[in-house]
XYZ file of C-alpha atoms in Angstrom:
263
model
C 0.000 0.000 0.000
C 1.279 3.868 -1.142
C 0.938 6.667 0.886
C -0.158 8.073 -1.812
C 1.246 11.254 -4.572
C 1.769 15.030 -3.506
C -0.354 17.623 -5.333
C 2.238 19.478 -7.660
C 0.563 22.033 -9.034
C -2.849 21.098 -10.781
C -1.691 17.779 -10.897
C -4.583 16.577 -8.851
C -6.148 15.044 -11.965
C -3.255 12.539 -12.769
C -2.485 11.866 -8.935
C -6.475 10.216 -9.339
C -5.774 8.045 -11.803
C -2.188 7.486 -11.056
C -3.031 6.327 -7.231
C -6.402 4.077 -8.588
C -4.225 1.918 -10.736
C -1.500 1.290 -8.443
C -3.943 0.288 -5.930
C -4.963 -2.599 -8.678
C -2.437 -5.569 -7.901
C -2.251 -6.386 -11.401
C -1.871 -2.928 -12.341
C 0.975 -2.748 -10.067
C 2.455 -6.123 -11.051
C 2.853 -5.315 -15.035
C 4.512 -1.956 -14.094
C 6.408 -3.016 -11.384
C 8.110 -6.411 -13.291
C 8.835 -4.291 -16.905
C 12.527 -4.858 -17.365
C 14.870 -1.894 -16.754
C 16.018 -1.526 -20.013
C 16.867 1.263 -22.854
C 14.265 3.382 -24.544
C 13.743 3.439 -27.774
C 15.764 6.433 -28.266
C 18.950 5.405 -26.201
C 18.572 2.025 -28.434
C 18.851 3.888 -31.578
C 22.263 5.742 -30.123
C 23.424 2.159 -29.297
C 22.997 1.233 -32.966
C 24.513 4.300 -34.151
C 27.632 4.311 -32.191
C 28.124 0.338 -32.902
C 28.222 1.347 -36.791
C 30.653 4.380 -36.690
C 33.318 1.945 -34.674
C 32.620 -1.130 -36.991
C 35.681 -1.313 -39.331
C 35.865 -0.043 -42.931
C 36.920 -1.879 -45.896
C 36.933 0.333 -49.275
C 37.623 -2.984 -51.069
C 34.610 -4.675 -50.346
C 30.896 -3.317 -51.808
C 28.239 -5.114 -49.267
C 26.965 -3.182 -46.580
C 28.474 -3.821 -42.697
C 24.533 -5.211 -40.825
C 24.431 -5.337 -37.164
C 23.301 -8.969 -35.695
C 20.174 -9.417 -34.032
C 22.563 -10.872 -31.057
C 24.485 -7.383 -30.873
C 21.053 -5.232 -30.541
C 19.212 -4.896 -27.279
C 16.161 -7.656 -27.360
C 13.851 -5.480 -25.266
C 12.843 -1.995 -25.558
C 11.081 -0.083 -22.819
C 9.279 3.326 -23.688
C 10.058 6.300 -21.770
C 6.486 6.788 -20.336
C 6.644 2.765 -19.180
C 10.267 3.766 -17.298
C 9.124 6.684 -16.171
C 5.834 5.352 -14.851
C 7.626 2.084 -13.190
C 9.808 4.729 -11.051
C 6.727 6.752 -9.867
C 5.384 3.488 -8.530
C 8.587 2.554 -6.917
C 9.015 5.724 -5.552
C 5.236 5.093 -4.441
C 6.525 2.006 -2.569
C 9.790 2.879 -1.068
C 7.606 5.688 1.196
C 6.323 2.919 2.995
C 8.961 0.730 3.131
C 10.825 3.669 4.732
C 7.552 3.648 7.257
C 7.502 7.348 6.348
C 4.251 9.085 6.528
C 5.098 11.586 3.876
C 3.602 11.117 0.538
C 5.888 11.210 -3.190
C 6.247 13.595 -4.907
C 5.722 13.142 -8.796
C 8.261 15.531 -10.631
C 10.334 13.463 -12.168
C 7.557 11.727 -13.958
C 5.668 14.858 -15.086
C 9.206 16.530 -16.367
C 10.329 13.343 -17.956
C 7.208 13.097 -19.767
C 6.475 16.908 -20.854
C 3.623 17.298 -18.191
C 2.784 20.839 -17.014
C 2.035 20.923 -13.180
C 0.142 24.211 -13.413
C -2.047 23.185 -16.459
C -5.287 21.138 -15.341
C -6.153 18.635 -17.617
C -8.962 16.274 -17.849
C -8.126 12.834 -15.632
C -9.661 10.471 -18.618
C -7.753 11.959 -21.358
C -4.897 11.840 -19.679
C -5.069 8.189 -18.890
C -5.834 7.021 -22.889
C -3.039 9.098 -23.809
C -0.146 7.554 -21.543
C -1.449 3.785 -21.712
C -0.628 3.666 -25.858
C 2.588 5.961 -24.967
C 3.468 3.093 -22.610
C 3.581 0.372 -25.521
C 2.537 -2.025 -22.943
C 0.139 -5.018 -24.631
C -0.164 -6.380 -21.263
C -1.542 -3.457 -19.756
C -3.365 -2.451 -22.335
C -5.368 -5.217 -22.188
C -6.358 -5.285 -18.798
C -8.657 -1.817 -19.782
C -9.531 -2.496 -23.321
C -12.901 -3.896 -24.020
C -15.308 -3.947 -27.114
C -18.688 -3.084 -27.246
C -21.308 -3.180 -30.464
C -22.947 -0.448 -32.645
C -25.440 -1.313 -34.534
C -28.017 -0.373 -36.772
C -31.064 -2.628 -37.556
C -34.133 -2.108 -39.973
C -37.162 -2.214 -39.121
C -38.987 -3.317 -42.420
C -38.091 -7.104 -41.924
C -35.965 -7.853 -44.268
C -33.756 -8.393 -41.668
C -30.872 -5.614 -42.997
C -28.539 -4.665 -40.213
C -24.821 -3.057 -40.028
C -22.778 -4.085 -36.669
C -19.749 -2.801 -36.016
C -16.852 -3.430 -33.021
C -16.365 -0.453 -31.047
C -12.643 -0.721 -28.695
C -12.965 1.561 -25.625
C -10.529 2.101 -22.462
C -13.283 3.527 -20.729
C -16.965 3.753 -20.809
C -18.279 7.473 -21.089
C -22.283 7.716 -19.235
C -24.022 10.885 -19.357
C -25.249 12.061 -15.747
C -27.754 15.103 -17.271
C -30.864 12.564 -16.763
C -29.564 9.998 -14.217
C -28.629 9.848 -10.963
C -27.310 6.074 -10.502
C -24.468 4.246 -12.744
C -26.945 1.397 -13.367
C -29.499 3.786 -14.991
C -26.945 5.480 -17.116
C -25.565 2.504 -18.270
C -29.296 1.241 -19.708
C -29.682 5.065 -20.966
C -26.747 4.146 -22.816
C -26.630 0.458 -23.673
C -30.506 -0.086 -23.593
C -33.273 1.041 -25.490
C -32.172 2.263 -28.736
C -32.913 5.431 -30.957
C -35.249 5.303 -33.427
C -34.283 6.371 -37.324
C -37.845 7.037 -38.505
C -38.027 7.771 -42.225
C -41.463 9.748 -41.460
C -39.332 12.495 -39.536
C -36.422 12.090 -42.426
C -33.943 10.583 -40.360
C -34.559 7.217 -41.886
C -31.464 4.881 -42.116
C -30.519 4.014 -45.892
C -29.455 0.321 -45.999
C -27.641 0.741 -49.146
C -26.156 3.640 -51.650
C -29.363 3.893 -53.501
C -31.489 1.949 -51.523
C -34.858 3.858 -49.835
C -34.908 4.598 -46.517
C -36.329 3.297 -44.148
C -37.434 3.325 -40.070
C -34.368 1.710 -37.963
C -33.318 1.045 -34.592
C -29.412 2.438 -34.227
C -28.019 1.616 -30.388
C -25.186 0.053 -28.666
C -24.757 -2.999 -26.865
C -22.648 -4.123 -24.117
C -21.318 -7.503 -25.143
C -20.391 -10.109 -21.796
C -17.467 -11.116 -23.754
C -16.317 -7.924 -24.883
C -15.875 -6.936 -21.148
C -12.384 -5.712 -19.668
C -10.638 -6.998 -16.272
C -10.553 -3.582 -15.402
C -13.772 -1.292 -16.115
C -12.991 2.373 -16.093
C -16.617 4.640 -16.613
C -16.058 8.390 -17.239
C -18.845 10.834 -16.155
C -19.727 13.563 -18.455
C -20.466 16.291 -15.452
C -19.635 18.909 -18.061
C -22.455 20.175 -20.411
C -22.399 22.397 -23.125
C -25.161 24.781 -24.282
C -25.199 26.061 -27.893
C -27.341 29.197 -27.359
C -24.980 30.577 -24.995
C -21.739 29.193 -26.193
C -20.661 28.240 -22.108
C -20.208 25.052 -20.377
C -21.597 24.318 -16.987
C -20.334 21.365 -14.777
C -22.932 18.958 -13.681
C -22.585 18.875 -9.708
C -25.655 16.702 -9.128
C -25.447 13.764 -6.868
C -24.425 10.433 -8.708
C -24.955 7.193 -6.961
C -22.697 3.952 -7.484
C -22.918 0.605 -6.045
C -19.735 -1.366 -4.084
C -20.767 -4.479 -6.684
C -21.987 -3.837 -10.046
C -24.224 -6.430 -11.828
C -24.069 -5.957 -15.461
C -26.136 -8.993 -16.444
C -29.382 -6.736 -17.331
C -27.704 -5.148 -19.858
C -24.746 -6.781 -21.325
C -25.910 -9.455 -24.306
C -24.231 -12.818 -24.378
């Protein structure tokens, strides 16, 4: 267990998300065990200064290749190294049974972070796991859910598509709990109705016709790990502002997705 990050800044955002994965053993576990070795960068140095001190021969035409045994076999990125020491620094201030907390400028100066600038916590988080290059972890957050579109005419015409998300994002304007934004989301879908000319066209020169378009959240397309963003922010055309949402949202300790997730 961490004691936890210091607020640098506005860094309160990534301290959120930082602190909520390495609370998540497996989170922890992936970054923790990735081997301590170059960057991509430093590797490409390596290469470089391994051809300017191979030997020249004018007499001979065929170019001088580097084995696969003489170039590094592993390649860490810099926001995987630089995230694995934030979490060891994260450790070592309670192995040192200190009650102070870590403080995370190293990371956020290694990886071009501005303290002072407050950023959005979700954006930040699907920006740094595909900078980490990390399949492993990667996976533990990515899931898959289905859009579809279905006419309504019975000739049984439909388009479904694979969506890949890190995160699922519920609006909060009409509900108050996480279950009913999920089925606002995932549950009863839109109509297309060609009457109010919004009809779905099955085909590039087909007519339209009425449709049901919606999403569906598919059992097996679930993650280990399933991160839900609230939209608390809403924008209003007319007056060209945004207002945060600060109404009260209710979630449960133990979610049971089985009403709305499709087998």
């Amino acid at each position: 267990v961490s004691n936890g990050l210091r607020n640098v800044g506005n860094t309160c955002y990534m301290n959120a998300q930082i602190q909520c994965a390495f609370h998540i053993p497996a989170v922890r576990d992936i970054v923790l065990s990735s081997p301590p070795t170059t960057t991509t960068q430093q590797q490409q140095q390596q290469q470089q200064q391994q051809q300017q001190t191979l030997p020249s021969d004018d007499n001979n035409d065929d170019e001088i290749e580097i084995s696969q045994e003489q170039q590094p076999q592993h390649v860490t990125t810099e926001a995987l190294l630089s995230l694995k020491e934030l979490f060891e620094g994260m450790v070592q201030t309670v192995e040192e049974n200190s009650f102070s907390v870590y403080k995370p400028l190293s990371f956020c100066k290694r990886l071009g972070i501005e303290p002072m600038i407050q950023q959005d916590s979700q954006e930040f988080w699907k920006l740094l796991l595909p900078a980490v290059e990390s399949e492993k972890l990667s996976d533990l957050y990515k899931g898959v859910y289905e859009d579809y579109i279905s006419a309504l005419d019975g000739s049984g015409r439909e388009r479904r598509r694979d969506d890949v998300f890190l995160d699922l994002s519920l609006d909060v304007t009409s509900s108050s709990t996480l279950l009913d934004s999920l089925k606002e989301s995932f549950g009863e879908p839109e109509l297309l109705s060609n009457a109010e000319g919004n009809g779905w066209r099955p085909e590039k020169g087909a007519d339209k016709v009425d449709a049901h378009k919606g999403l569906s959240l598919v059992a097996k397309g679930l993650p280990p790990i399933l991160q839900f963003h609230l939209k608390r922010f809403n924008y209003d055309w007319q007056t060209d502002t945004t207002t945060k949402l600060n109404k009260r949202f209710t979630f449960p300790k133990s979610l049971d997705l089985a009403p709305i997730c499709i087998d």
